[in-house]
Short mmCIF file of C-alpha atoms in Angstrom, two decimals:
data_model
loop_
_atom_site.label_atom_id
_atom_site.label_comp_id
_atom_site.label_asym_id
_atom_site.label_seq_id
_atom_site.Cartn_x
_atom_site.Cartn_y
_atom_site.Cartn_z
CA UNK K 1 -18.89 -61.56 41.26
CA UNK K 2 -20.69 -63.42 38.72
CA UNK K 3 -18.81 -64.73 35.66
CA UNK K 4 -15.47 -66.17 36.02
CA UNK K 5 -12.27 -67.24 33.85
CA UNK K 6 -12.68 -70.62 33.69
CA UNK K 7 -15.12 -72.37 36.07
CA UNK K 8 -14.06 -74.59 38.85
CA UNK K 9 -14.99 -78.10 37.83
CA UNK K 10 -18.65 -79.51 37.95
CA UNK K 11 -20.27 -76.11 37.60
CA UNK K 12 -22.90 -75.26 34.84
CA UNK K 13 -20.89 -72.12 32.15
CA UNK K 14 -17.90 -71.64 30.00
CA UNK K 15 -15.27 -74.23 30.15
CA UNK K 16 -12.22 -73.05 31.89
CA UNK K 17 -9.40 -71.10 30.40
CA UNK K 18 -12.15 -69.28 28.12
CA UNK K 19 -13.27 -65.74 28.80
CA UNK K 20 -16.39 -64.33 28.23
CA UNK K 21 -18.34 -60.96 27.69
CA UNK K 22 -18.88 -60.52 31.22
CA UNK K 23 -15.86 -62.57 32.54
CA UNK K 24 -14.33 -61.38 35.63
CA UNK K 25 -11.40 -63.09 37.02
CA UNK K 26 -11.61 -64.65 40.60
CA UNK K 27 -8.79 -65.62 42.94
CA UNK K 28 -8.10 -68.89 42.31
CA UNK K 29 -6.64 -70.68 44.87
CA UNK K 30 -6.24 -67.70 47.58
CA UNK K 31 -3.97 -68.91 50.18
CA UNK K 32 -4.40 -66.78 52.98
CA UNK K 33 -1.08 -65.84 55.13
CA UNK K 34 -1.86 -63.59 57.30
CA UNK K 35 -4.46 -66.52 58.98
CA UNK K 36 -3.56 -69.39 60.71
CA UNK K 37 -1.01 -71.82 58.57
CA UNK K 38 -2.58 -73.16 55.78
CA UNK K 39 -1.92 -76.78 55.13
CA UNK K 40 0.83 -77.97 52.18
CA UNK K 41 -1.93 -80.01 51.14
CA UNK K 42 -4.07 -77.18 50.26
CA UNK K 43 -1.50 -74.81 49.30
CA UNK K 44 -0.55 -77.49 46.58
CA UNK K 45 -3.99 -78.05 45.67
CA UNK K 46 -4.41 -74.03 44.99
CA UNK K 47 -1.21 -74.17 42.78
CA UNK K 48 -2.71 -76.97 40.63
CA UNK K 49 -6.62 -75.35 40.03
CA UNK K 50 -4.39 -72.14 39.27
CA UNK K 51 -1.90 -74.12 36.93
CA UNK K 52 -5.26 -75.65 35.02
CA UNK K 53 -6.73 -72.61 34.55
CA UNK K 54 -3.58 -70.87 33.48
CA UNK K 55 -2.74 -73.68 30.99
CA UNK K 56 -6.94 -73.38 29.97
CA UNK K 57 -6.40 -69.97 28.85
CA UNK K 58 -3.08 -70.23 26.75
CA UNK K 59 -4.76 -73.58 24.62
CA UNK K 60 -7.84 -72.00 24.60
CA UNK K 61 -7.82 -68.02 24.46
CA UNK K 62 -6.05 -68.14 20.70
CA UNK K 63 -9.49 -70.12 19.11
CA UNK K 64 -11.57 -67.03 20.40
CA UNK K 65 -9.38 -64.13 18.72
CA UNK K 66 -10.92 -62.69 15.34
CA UNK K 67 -10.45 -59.85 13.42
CA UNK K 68 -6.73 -59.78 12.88
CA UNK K 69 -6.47 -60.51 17.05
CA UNK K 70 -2.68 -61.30 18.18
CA UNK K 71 -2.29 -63.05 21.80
CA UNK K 72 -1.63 -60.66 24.68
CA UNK K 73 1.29 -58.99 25.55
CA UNK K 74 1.45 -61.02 28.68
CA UNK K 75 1.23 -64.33 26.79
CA UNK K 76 5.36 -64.60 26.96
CA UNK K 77 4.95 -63.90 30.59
CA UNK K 78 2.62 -66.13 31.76
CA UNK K 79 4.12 -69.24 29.62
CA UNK K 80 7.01 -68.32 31.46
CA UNK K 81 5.40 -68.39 34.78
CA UNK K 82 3.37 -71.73 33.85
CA UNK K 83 6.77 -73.48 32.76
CA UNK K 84 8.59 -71.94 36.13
CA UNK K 85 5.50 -73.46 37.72
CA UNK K 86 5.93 -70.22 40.21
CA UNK K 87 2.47 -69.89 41.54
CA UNK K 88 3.32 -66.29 42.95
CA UNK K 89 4.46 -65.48 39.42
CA UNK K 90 1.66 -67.48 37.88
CA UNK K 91 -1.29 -65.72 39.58
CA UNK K 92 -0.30 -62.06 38.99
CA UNK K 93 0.67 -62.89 34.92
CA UNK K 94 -3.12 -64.19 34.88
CA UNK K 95 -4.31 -61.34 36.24
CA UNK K 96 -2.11 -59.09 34.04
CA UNK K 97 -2.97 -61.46 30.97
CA UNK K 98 -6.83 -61.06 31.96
CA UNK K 99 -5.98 -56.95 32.09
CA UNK K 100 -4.68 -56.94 28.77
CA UNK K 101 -7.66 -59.34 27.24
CA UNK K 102 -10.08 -56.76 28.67
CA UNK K 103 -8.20 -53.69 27.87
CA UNK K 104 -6.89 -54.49 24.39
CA UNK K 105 -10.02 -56.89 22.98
CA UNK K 106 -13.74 -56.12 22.44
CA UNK K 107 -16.22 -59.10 22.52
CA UNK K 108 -18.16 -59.57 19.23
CA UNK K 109 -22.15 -59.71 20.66
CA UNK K 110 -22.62 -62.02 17.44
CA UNK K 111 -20.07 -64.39 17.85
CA UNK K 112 -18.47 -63.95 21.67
CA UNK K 113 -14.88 -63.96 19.92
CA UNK K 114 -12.11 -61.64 20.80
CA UNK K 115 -11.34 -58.55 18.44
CA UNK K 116 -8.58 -55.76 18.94
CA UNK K 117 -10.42 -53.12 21.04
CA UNK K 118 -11.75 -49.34 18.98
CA UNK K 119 -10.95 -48.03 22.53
CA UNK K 120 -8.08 -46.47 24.08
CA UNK K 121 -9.41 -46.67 27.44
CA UNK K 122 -7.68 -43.20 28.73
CA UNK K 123 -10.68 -41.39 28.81
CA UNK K 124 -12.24 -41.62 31.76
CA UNK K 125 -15.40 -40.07 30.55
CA UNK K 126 -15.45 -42.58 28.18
CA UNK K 127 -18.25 -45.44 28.75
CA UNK K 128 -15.55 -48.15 27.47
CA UNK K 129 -12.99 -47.07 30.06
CA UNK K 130 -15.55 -46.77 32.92
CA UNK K 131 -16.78 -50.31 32.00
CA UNK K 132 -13.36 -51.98 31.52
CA UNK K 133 -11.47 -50.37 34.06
CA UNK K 134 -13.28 -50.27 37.68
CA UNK K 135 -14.18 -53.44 36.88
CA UNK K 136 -10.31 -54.63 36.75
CA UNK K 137 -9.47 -52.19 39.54
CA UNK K 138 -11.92 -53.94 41.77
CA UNK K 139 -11.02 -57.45 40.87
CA UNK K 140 -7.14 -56.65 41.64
CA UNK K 141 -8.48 -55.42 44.66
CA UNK K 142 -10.33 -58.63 45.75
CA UNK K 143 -7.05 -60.28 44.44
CA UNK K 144 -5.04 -58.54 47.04
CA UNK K 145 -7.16 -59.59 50.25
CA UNK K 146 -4.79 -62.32 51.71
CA UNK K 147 -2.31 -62.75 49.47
CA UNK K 148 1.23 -63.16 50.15
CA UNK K 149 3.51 -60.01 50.08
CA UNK K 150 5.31 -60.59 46.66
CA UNK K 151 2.36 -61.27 45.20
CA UNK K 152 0.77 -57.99 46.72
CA UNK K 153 3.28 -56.03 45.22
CA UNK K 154 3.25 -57.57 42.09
CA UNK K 155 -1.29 -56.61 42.06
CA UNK K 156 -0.56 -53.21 43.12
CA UNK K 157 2.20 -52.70 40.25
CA UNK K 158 -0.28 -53.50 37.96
CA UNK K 159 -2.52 -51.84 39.19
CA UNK K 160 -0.86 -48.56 39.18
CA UNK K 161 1.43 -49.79 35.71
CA UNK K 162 -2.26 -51.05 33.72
CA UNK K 163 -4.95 -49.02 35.32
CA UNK K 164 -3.99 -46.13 36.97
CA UNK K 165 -1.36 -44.63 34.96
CA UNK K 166 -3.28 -45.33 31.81
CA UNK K 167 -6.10 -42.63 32.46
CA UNK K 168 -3.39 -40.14 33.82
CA UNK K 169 -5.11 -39.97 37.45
CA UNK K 170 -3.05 -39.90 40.74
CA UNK K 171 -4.04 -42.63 42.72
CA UNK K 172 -6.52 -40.80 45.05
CA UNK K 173 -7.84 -38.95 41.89
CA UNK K 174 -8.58 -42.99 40.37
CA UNK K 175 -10.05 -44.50 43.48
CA UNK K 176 -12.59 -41.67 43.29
CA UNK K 177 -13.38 -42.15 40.04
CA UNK K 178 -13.72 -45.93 40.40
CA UNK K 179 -16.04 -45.04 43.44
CA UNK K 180 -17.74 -42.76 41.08
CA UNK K 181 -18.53 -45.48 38.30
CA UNK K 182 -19.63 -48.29 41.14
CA UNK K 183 -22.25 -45.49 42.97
CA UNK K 184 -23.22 -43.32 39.57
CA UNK K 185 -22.99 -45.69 36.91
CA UNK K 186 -23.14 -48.93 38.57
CA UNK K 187 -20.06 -50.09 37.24
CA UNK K 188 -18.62 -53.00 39.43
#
């Protein structure tokens, strides 16, 4: 997708740890178990781009709150994870961090800083809830595709926890409406 928290290094955008209008988050540093064994090397070189980004968005996320803005409920969580230097427990607290910045904040069009949010997001006839929650949905989704099991679990309890149980939908009624808002809104 385009748009990401925090750009790998050497590409043209945002610098990492900062989140846009349009940011989506990406898996950073996938490491695939269900494929054939993936190197220590690379397995510690996914824990350190995921580490940088993590510690990009806790120095940088609290210069691009306005309007009265506190940090996100997830901040404790993911300093925890960061300082555990768990990077099963860092990469689902920066997706649930990245939930609650899209969830809880609006982006000022003006100035591209972070305000509390005017919406509740539980309506899902609302255009704010379509636009901030399929997207999220999918990019859990994406998050899931060859991760390891603990960190599965820990996506798919936000998912349901964040997403899901927010709009009051079983989870067949939500995956509907998420395929609703990618095929008759073009919400991805």
């Amino acid at each position: 997708p385009a748009g990401t928290v925090g750009r790998p290094a050497g590409t043209v955008g945002r610098p990492a740890g900062t989140v846009g209008r349009h940011a989506t988050l990406r898996p950073a540093g996938t490491v695939r178990r269900h494929a054939a064994p993936v190197a220590t090397e690379d397995e510690a070189e996914a824990k350190e781009q995921l580490r940088q980004r993590v510690k990009g968005l806790l120095e940088n996320v609290p210069s691009q709150l306005s309007g009265g803005a506190e940090m996100p409920r997830s901040t404790a969580a993911l300093e925890a994870a960061y300082a555990k230097d768990s990077h099963a427990d860092m990469y689902v607290t920066c997706l649930e961090f990245f939930m609650d910045l899209k969830i809880e904040y609006d982006t000022d069009d003006a100035t591209e800083l972070l305000r509390p949010t005017v919406h509740a997001c539980t309506d899902i006839e609302e255009p704010a809830t379509q636009e901030k929650l399929a997207p999220l949905y999918n990019a859990a989704m994406q998050m899931l595709n060859g991760a390891e099991p603990e960190i599965q679990l820990g996506i798919w309890k936000l998912i349901v926890d964040k997403l899901i149980d927010r709009v009051g939908l079983s989870k067949k009624e939500f995956y509907m409406w998420v395929d609703w808002c990618a095929g008759e809104r073009g919400i991805m």
